[in-house]
CSV table of C-alpha atoms and ligand atoms in Angstrom, one decimal:
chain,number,residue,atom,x,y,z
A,12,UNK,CA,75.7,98.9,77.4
A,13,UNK,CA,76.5,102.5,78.2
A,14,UNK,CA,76.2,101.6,81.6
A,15,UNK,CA,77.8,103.9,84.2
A,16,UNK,CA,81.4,102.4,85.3
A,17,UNK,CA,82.0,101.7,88.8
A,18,UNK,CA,84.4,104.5,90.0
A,19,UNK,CA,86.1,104.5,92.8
A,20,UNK,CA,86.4,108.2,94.7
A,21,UNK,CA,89.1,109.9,94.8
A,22,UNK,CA,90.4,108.6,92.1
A,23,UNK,CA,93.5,105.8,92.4
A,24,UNK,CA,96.5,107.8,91.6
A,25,UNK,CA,98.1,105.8,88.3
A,26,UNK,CA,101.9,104.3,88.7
A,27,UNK,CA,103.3,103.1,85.6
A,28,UNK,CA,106.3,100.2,85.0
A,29,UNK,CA,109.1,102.9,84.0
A,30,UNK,CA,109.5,106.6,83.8
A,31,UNK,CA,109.3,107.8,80.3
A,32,UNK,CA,111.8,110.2,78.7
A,33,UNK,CA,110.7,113.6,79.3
A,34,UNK,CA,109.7,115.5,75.5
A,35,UNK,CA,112.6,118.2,74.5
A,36,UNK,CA,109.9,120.2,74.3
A,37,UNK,CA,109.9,120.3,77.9
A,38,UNK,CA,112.6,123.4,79.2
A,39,UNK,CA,113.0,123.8,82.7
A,40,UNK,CA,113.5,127.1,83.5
A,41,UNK,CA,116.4,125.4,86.5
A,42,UNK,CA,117.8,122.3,85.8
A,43,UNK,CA,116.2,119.4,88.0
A,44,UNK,CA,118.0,118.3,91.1
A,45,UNK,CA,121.7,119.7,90.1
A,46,UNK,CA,123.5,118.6,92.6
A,47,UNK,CA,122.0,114.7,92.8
A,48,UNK,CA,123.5,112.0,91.8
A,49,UNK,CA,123.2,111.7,88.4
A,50,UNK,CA,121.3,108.3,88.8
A,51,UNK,CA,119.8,108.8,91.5
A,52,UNK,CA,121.0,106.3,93.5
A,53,UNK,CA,121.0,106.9,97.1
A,54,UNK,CA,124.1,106.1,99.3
A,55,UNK,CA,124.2,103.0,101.1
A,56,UNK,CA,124.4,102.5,105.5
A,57,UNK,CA,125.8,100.6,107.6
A,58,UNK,CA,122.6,98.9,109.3
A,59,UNK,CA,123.9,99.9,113.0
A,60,UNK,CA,124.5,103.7,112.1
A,61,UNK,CA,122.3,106.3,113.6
A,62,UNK,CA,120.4,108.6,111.2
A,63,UNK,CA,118.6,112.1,112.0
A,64,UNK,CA,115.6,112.6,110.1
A,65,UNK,CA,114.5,116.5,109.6
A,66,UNK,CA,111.2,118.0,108.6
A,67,UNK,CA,112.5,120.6,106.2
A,68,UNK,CA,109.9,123.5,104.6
A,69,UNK,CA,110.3,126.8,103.1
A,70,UNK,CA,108.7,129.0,100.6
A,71,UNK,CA,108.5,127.7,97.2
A,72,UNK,CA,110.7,129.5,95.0
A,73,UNK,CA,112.5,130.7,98.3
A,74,UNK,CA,115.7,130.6,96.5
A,75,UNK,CA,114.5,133.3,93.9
A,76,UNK,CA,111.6,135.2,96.4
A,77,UNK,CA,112.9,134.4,99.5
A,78,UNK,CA,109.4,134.8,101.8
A,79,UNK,CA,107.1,135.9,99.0
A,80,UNK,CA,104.9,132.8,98.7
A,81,UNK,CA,105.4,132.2,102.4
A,82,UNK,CA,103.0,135.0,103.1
A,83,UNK,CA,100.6,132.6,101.4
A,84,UNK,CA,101.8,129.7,103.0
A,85,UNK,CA,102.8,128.3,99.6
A,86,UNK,CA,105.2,126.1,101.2
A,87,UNK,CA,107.6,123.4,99.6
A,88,UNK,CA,108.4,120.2,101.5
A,89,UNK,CA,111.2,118.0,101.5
A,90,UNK,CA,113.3,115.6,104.1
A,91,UNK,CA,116.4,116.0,105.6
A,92,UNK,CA,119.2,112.9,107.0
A,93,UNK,CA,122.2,113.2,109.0
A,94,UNK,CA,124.4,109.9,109.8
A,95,UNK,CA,124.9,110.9,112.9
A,96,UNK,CA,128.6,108.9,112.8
A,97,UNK,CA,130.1,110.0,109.9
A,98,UNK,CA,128.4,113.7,110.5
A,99,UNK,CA,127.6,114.0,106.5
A,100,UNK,CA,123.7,114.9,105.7
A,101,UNK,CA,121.4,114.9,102.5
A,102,UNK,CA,118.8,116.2,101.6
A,103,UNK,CA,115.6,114.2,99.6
A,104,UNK,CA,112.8,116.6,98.1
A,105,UNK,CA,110.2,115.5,95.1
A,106,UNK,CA,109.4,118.2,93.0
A,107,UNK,CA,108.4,119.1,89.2
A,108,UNK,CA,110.9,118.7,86.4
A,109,UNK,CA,109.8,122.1,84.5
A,110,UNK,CA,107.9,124.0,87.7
A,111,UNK,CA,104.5,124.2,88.7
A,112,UNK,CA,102.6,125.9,86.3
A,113,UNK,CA,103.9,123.1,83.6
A,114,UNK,CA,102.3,121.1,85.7
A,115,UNK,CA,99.2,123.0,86.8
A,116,UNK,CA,98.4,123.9,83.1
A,117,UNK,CA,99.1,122.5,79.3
A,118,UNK,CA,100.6,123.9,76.3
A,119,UNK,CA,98.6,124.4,73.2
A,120,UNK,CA,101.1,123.6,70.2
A,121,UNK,CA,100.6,124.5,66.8
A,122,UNK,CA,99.4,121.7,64.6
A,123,UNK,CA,99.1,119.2,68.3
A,124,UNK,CA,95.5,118.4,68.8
A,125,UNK,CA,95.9,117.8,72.2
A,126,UNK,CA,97.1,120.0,75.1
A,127,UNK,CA,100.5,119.5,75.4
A,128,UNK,CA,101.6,118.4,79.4
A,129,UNK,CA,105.7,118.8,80.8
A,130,UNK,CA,104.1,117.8,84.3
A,131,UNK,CA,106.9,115.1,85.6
A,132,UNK,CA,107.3,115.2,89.4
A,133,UNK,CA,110.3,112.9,90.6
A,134,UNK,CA,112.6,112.6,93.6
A,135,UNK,CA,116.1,114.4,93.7
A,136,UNK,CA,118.6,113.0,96.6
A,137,UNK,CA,121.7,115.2,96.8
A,138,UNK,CA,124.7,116.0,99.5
A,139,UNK,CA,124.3,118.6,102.5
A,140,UNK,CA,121.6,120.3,103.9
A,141,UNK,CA,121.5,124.0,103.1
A,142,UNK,CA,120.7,125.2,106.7
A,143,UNK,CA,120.0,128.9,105.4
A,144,UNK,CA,117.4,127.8,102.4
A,145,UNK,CA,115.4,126.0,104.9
A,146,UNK,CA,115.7,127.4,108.2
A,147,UNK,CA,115.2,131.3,106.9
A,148,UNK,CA,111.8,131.3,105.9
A,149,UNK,CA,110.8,128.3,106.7
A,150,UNK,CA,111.7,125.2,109.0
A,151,UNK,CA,114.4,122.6,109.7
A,152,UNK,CA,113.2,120.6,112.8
A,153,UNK,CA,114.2,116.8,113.6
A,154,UNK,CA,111.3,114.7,113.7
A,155,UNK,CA,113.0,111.1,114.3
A,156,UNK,CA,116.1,108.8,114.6
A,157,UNK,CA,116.5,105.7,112.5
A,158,UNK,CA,118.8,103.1,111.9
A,159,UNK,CA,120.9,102.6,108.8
A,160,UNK,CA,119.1,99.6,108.1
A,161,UNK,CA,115.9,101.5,107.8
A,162,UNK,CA,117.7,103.9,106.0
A,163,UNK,CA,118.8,101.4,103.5
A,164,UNK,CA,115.0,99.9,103.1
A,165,UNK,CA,113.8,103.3,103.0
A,166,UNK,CA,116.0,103.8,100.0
A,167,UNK,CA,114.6,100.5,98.1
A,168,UNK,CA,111.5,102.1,98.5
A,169,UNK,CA,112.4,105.8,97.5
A,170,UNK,CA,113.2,103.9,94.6
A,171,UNK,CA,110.5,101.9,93.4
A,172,UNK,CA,108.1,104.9,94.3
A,173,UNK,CA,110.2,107.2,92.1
A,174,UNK,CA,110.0,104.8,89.2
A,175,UNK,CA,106.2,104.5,89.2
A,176,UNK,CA,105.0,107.7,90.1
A,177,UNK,CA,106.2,109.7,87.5
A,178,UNK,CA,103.7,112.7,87.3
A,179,UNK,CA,103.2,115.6,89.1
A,180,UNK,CA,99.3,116.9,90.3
A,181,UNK,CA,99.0,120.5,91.8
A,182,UNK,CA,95.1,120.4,92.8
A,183,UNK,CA,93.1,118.2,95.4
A,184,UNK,CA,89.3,118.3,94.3
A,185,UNK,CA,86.6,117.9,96.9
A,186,UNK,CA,83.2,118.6,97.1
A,187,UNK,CA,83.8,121.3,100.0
A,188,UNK,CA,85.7,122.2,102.7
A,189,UNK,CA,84.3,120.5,105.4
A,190,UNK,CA,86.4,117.4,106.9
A,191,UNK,CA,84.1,115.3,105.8
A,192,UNK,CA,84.1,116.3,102.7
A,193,UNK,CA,84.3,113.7,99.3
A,194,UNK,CA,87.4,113.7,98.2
A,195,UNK,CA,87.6,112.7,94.1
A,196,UNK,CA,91.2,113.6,93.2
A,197,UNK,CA,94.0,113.8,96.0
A,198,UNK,CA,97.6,115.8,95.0
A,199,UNK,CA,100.7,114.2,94.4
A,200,UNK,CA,103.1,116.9,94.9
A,201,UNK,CA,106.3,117.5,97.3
A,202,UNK,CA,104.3,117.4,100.4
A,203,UNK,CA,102.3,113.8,99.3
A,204,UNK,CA,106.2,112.5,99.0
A,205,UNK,CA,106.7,113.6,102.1
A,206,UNK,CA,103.7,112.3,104.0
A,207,UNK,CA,104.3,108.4,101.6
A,208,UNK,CA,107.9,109.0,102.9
A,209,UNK,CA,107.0,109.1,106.8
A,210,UNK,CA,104.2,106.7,106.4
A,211,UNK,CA,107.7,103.9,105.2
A,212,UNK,CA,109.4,105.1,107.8
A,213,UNK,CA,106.5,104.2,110.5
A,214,UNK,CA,105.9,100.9,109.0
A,215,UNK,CA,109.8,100.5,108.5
A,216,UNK,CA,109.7,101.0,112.7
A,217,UNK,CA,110.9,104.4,112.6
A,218,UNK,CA,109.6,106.0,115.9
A,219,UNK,CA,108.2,109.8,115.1
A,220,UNK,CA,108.8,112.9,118.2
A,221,UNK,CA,106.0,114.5,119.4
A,222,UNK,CA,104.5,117.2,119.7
A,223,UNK,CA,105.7,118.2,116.8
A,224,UNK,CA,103.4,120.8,114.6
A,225,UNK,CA,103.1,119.6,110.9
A,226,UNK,CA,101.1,122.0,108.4
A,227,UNK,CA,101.2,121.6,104.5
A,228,UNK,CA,100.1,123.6,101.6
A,229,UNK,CA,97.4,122.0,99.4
A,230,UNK,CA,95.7,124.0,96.4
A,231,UNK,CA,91.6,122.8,96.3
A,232,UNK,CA,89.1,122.8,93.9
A,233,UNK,CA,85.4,122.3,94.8
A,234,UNK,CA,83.4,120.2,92.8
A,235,UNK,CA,80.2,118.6,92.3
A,236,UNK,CA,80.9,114.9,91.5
A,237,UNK,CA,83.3,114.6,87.9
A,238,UNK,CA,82.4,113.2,84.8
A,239,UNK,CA,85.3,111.2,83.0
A,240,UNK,CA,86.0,112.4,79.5
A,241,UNK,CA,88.2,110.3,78.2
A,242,UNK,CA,92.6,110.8,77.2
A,243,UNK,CA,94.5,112.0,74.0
A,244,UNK,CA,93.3,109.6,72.1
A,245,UNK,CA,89.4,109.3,72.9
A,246,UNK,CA,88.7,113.3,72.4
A,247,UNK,CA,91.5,114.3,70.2
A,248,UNK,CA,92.0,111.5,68.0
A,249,UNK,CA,91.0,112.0,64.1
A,250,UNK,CA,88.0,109.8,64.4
A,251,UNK,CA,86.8,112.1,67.4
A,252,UNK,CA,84.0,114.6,67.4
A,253,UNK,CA,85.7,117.7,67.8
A,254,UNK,CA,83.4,119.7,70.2
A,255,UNK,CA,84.5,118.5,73.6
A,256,UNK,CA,88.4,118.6,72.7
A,257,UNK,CA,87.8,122.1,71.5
A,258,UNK,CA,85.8,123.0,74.4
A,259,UNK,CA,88.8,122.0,76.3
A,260,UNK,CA,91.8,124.0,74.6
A,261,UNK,CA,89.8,127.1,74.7
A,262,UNK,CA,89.3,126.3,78.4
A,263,UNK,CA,92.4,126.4,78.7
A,264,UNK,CA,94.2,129.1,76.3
A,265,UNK,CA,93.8,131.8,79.0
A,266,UNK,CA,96.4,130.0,81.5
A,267,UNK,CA,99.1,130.2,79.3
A,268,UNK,CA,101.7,132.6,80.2
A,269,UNK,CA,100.8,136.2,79.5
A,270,UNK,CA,102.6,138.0,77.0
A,271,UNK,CA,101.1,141.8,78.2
A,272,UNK,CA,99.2,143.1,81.0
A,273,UNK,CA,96.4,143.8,79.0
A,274,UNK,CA,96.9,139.9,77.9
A,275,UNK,CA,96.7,139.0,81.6
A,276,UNK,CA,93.5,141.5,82.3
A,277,UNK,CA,91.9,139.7,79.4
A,278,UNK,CA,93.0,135.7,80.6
A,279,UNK,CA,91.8,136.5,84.2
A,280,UNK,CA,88.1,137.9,83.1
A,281,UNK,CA,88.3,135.2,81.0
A,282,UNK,CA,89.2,132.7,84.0
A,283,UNK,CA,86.9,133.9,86.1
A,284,UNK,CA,84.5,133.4,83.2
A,285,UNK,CA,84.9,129.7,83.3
A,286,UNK,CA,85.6,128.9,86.4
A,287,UNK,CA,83.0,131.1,88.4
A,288,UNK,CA,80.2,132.1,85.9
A,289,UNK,CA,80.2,128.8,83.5
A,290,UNK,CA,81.5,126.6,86.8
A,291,UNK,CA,83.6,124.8,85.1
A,292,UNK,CA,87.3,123.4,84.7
A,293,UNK,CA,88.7,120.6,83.1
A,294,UNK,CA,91.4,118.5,85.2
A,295,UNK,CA,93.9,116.3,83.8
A,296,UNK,CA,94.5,113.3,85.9
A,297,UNK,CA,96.2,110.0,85.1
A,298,UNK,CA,97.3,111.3,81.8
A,299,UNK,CA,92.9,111.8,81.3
A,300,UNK,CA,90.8,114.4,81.6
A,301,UNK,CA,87.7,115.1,83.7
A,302,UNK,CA,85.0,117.7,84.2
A,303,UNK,CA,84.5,119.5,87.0
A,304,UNK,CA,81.0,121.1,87.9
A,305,UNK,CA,82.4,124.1,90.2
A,306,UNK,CA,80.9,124.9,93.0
A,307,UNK,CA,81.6,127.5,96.3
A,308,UNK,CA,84.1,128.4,97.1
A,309,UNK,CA,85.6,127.6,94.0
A,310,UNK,CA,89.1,127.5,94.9
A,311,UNK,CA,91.3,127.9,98.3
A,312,UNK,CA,94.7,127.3,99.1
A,313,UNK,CA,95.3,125.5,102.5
A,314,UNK,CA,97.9,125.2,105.4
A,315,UNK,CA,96.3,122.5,107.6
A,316,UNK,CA,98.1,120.3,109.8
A,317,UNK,CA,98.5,116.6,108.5
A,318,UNK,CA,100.0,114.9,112.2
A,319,UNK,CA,102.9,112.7,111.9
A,320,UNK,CA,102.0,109.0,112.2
A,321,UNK,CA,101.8,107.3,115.6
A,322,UNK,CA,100.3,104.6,117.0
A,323,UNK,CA,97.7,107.1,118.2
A,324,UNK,CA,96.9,108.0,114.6
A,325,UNK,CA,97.3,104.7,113.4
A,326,UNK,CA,98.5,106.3,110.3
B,3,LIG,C1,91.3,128.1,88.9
B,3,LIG,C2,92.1,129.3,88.9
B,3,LIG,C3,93.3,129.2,89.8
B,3,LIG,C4,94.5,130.0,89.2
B,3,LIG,C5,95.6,130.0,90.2
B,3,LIG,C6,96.6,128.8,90.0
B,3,LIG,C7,97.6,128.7,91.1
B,3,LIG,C8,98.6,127.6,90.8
B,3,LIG,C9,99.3,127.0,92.0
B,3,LIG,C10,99.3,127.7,93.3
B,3,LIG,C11,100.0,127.1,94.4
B,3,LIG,C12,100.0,125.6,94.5
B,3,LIG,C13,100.8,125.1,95.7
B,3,LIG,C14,101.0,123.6,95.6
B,3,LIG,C15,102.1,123.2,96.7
B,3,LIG,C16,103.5,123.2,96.0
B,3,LIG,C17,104.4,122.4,96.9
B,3,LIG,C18,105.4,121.7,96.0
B,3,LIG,O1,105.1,120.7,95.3
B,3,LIG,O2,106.6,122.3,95.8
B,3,LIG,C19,107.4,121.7,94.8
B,3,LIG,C20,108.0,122.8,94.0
B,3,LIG,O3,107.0,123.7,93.5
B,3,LIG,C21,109.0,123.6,94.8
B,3,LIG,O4,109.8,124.3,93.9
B,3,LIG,P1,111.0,125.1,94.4
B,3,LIG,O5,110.7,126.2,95.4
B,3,LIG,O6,111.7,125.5,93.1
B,3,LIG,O7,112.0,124.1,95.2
B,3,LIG,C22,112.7,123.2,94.5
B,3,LIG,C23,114.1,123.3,95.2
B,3,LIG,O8,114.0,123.0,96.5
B,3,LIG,C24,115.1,122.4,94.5
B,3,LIG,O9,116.2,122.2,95.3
């Protein structure tokens, strides 16, 4: 009847029943999670042992710009665990399978409709803690001691999360920047891993220190409240009017990578364009996409403290 649907703000995050084959389209420009175990599995406990849990943070890209983003406070998140009877550690950290801007922006493929998406997130569980790549620019602190049984459940759940949430989202859209702001889309990046992650561990009985100071980067978008557009299929599909999925590749064609400088003059006027003067951007959410009426301020990158839980925070 062309009635409005009910929706639901911010928008449920979608899991699916399996992780699909990534596209060999998709490059990475470093492989995912070398040095994990090949099927991800994570090692087994004994239930009695004692394990170390660390809050581990550095720069993203630290490894290539050392501090560079961390001047930004663009900061990757991950966790850190050390049996504390056997003395070996590992390290667990979600991240994107081809890098952010894959999953921040499409391709536009010659003779493919549709934008083109290599935006997989997943979970990488590997050996060691690399002291140096966290500690440097960043932060290693121990945040809580569990037992190898909680170890063990926390891995069933590691699991089950890793096989259902299988994509990555770089933006959290709000209407402003006030607390009590409405939120329509949340993130789902390495930090949200991190948060799910202690959340299980709370409700698993794990037993957080305190104080203990706990900021994390988030990218925003502000928006008036989105209109639903529809997926692949619904705008780029051959029985489709073509407007809207035209309207939303030429959106997008100035965040590809720039070939020149004068390339990357000409996509950032043209950004700025879009985003500011026509107040507009298109998100792609749950493998859909959504318009966003922009507003002030537009866009703003955070580092805001998100508390560990405790009984105090109920969380
Ligand atoms: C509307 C116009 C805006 C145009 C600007 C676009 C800017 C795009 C994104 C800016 C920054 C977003 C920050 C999001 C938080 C990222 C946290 C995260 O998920 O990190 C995961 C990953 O990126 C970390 O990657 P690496 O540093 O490579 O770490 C992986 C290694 O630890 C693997 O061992």
């Amino acid at each position: 009847a062309g009635g409005r649907r009910e929706q639901t703000w911010p928008v449920p995050y979608r899991r699916f029943d399996h992780r699909p084959k990534p596209d060999p389209f998709c490059q990475p420009m470093y492989p995912f999670c070398p040095t994990g175990s090949p099927d991800g599995e994570i090692p087994q406990m004994k239930d009695q042992d004692i394990i170390e849990v660390y809050r581990l943070q550095t720069p993203v890209w630290e490894f290539k710009y050392g501090d560079l983003l961390g001047h930004f406070h663009i900061m990757h998140d991950a966790i850190g665990f050390r049996n504390m009877l056997t003395g070996k550690n590992y390290t667990m950290e979600w991240y994107e399978l081809f890098q952010l801007g894959n999953c921040t922006f499409p391709h536009l493929r010659p003779g493919i409709e549709a934008p083109f998406w290599c935006n997989q997130g997943a979970a990488c569980f590997y050996d060691g803690i690399d002291d140096l790549h966290w500690k440097e620019n960043g932060s290693l602190v121990k945040v809580s001691e569990i037992t190898g049984d909680i170890f063990n459940k926390l891995a069933q759940w590691v699991k089950e999360d890793n096989r259902t949430g299988i994509y990555y989202e770089t933006w959290t859209v709000q209407t402003d920047p006030s607390p009590n702001a409405t939120v329509w889309f949340k993130s789902y990046d390495c930090s949200a891993f991190v948060l799910r992650t202690y959340q299980t561990l709370f409700e698993l009985g794990a037993v957080f220190k305190s104080p203990i100071q706990t900021n994390y980067t988030r990218i925003f978008l502000y928006s008036g409240e989105p209109t639903y557009l529809g997926n692949d299929t619904t705008i780029f599909g051959l029985q489709c009017n073509k407007t809207l999925g035209k309207e939303i590749t030429s959106f997008y064609f100035p965040f590809r990578p720039p070939q020149s400088v004068k390339e990357l003059i000409l996509s950032l006027l043209e950004i700025v364009n879009k985003v500011v003067l026509e107040k507009t951007f298109y998100l792609y959410f749950n493998f859909e996409y959504w318009y966003l009426p922009i507003k002030k301020p537009y866009v703003k990158i955070t580092y805001e403290e998100i508390p560990l839980p405790s009984k105090s925070t109920g969380a």
